Amino acid sequence: MLDQLINGLVVGNLYALTAVGITQIYGVANVINFAHGSLYMVGAFVGWMAVTWLGLPLLPTLLLVLVASALLGLAVERVAIRPFAGSGRTVLLLTTIAAGLVLEQAAQLIWGPETKAFHTPFADVRVRVGGGFLSSLDLVILAVGLTTALALWLFLKRSRLGWAVRATAQDREAALQMGVDVNQVSRVSFAMAGALAGVSGLLVGLYYHSVYPTMGFSASLKGFTAALLGGLGNIPGALVGAYLLGTAESLAVAWLGSTWRDLVGIGLLLGVLLFRPNGLFAAARALLPEPTAGTFIPIGRPLPIPRWALPAAGAVALALPLVVRNGYWLQVLATAWIFGLLAISLNLIAGTAGQISLGHAGFLALGAYASAILTTRLQWPFLLSLAVAPVIAAAVGVVLCYPALRLRGQYLAVATIGLGQGIALVALNWTALTRGPLGISNIAPPGLFGVEITSAAGFYWLTLTLLLGGIWVAERLSGSYLGRALRAVREDEVAARAYGVGLERYKSIAFGLSAFIAGLAGVLLAHAYTYIAPDTFTHAMSLQVLTMVVLGGLDNTIGAVAGALALIVIPESARFLAEYRFLVYGLLLLVMLRFRPRGLLSAAS
Amino acid sequence: MVLVSLRGAQRARFWLAWVLAFSVVLAGCSSAATAPSGAQGSAGSQNGAQGEVLIGVMGPLTGDSAEYGKIWRRGFDLALEEINAAGGVQGRPLNYVFEDTQSDPKQSPAVAQKFVNDPRVVAVIGDFSSPASMAASPIFQRAGLVQLGITNSHPDFTKTGDFIWSNSTSQTDEAPFLARLAVEQLGRKRLAVLHQNTDWGKTTADLFVEQARALGAEVVLQEAYLLTEKDFRPVLTKARDAQPDALVLISYYNDGALIAQQIPAVGLDVTVLAASSVYSPQFLNLGGAAVEGVYTVSRFHPADPRPEAQQFVERFRERYGTDPDTFAAGAYDGMKILAAVLNRVGVDRKALRDGLEQAEHLETILQGATAFGEDRRLRNPRFVPLVVRGGAFAIWNP
């Protein structure tokens, strides 16, 4: 028991440094920085180079990492934050994701993809505590963690610049009027958060004796969780949240088993968001620190599309397999149509109702698993499953999301990350139903009235038909009372409620419809792949769908489909770039967001 | 004035961004041009022409599993060098196209279609992970193009149809061997088993436990962990409290090395055995002193006295400065098997499938001369017991 607690505290300490950086940036710039994990990874690599190549001892290594990652933090602010000031925070969400992707890909090219051994540059002494041991490394981590947190706290409480940071965090406009150089403050914050991320990367690299380019993602998830537990923007809160998370996970492993670790983290997160949405230490009744009106989502006017253009495009798409005999491109386009459905579904909640979801792959998984189980276990025909599985996805989706519906903006976004991961974890752990990690194989290809659809063209038509149906439904909905009510919820919840629009009811309807359409996409996907496993539905997939929607233009059905088409076809046609493919993808994303922040199919505002 | 200068700055930024993007594109092109892609090769008809014969490879070159794609390439390149030095396939040079799928099931079906449509491709190797490989299998099966999996131990992989083959072992082969090493040869009776919660980890662990129990050992703990897990102290503490006399790791080398390093931290002092997948120089490199004394089994060891194995190891070392692991040997074997059968039956997709079925004497590094069985996997895989001694894997003799 004692050693499990110590474990938890040491790991919590590692989470703490990441969480503090995230919370500080949120406090100042009101952005959840998704590039944080990549800064952390680069910090670890810089430290690894200093120790392994230069043979530096700990202290100079630490300084080097501090400086290098502070500079990198500044660079991220310069490239991914400052040019996008005023673009709305969904765009910033994506620019930080893109910056993180660029850093991660660059690291793979520079240092290679393989895991590197990171040996401690000082003697490893162990002290016996309880049944286990406390090593000199644990103590170093504890010391560095606490010192950094203390230094940060003193800086914020005692220095003039620290006051400026806090003033900006409280009210950017007011601080500006009082003569605070808010841009300077933003730069300082990013440099500091970068340094914190780098140091925590270094310590984690030392703790696990290894560094690798993709180490940032799960670390940043833990950081978000800890920061939210303590309340975003609250530094001591983030520290406590991190220790709490570390300890809870450690005990969960001891009592329930190792695969429960992440589920417990997610459960804790959702529980806190549900009962104390501002974190454990905020006054319970305080308002959520999110804007109430339209600033979170930058909605552009849709580009005027002539009335004949859409049916014409649909007809061309339908006729395509008659001309194009190349199965490869039909396959690529069929994938694009499935993701088009998924993008329409996300656009319904993110664009129309203004509820950003970062866990949409979870809905997809619900539909895919439902259909896979119905057709393999119960031998249902494809058509019946196509009708029923999305209903199951919608029902389960609404029940799961219901508690999160009170949350707004970035809080909701982080809660949905948790939901998406949670669904995949349940699929992994509920072995009796889902075959757990083995996945479900030999799912029959789609069939209509006894005829199996196996050709690329047949599958293309099937997906396209459903996509066109999806577009029609979404467009009808957009112009209906329901669509207007959802937009009212997006623009101003208080006003919407005052006009008699029941928030939770309408949000539930939006999530239900969205989960239904995503479930439909999931059925197609399961029968196209014929094999699904929990790792088919990754967080990266959720991010990609959100990127499609934002790129196409929020609240723009055709834009969502165009975004899906672009983001499936561009990486496919960039295959000749080999290892550089996703680096270029990240850069292009940044450039596109810079010049069309409201999406491809939006008129300039 | 301010407005104008702002616009100027914006324009400059615009061009800077594009120049940056394009220079990366160009860099990509120039590096892609040197890769053995053969994309510009002559598109000869399937049989008659004297152009290159192509093997399609789908696997991870970017993303989480990118390092395995890199190891594969080494094995392929070495195999191709030998094959082409010996006259290629029926006098035509053999080459491969490596398409990056990131081992992602969203990308592998499209790549599969691409290969199916390319008449120069006579067979496909890959993909790496089960979801990516098995999402592509139906496309290959329908088109009648051989898919040879070189890492696919998922028990269902070859079941999609008679065009799906693998030279990787299924878990049914390895797990009992590891169990006999632990219980019979090392005499351990109280086993704690940690396994990664993947298709491979789960099946291997279950088979191991079944066999160990049949041999009379007691399994005092069986715990799954997520592949993304880094902090094993809690689960190791649990293992310690179960008082085992051996700890069995069903792990890859990354997680295996990580666990081994954390074992002393919880005060656990027992024999450690690990599945064959830890057999890699990376395991020693990452684990350092902590993996000393770890037992494992392997389909491959550089000290294997067979001359063809010795020759392979020597050439691999010469070229890459490191010892090959099972992944590299598997990739090398995969390419060699396809080349040998193609040479025998001619460059034709259907003939290749029949050839794989009929081939009776396939030379491999992993298991000597062998042939495919009913399940379209290699027959009678062999394993060597190994132990880490002095920072290297050594063959263990009782």
Coordinates of C-alpha atoms in Angstrom, one line a residue, chain A residues 437-439 441 529 531-533 535-536, chain B residues 103-105 108 126-137 147 151-157 171 198-200 252 377:
Chain A
P437 CA -7.6 -6.9 -28.1
L438 CA -8.2 -9.7 -30.6
G439 CA -10.8 -7.5 -32.4
S441 CA -12.5 -10.5 -37.8
Y529 CA -12.3 -3.5 -43.5
Y531 CA -11.8 -6.6 -39.3
I532 CA -12.0 -4.1 -36.4
A533 CA -10.1 -3.8 -33.2
D535 CA -6.9 0.4 -32.1
T536 CA -8.8 1.0 -35.3
Chain B
S103 CA 0.1 0.7 -40.2
D104 CA -3.3 2.4 -40.2
P105 CA -6.4 0.5 -41.4
S108 CA -4.0 0.1 -46.0
G126 CA 2.8 -6.5 -45.1
D127 CA 1.2 -4.8 -43.3
F128 CA 2.7 -4.5 -39.8
S129 CA -0.3 -4.4 -37.4
S130 CA -3.3 -6.8 -37.4
P131 CA -6.0 -4.1 -38.1
A132 CA -4.0 -2.7 -41.0
S133 CA -3.1 -6.1 -42.5
M134 CA -6.5 -7.6 -42.1
A135 CA -8.4 -4.6 -43.5
A136 CA -6.4 -5.1 -46.7
S137 CA -6.7 -8.9 -46.9
Q147 CA -0.3 -11.2 -49.4
T151 CA 4.9 -10.1 -38.6
N152 CA 1.3 -11.3 -38.5
S153 CA 0.9 -13.7 -35.6
H154 CA -2.8 -13.0 -35.2
P155 CA -4.5 -16.4 -35.3
D156 CA -7.1 -15.3 -37.8
F157 CA -4.7 -13.6 -40.3
Q171 CA 1.3 -17.9 -31.0
T198 CA -3.0 -6.7 -27.7
D199 CA -4.2 -9.6 -29.9
W200 CA -0.7 -11.1 -29.8
Y252 CA 7.8 -6.4 -27.2
R377 CA 2.2 -20.7 -42.3

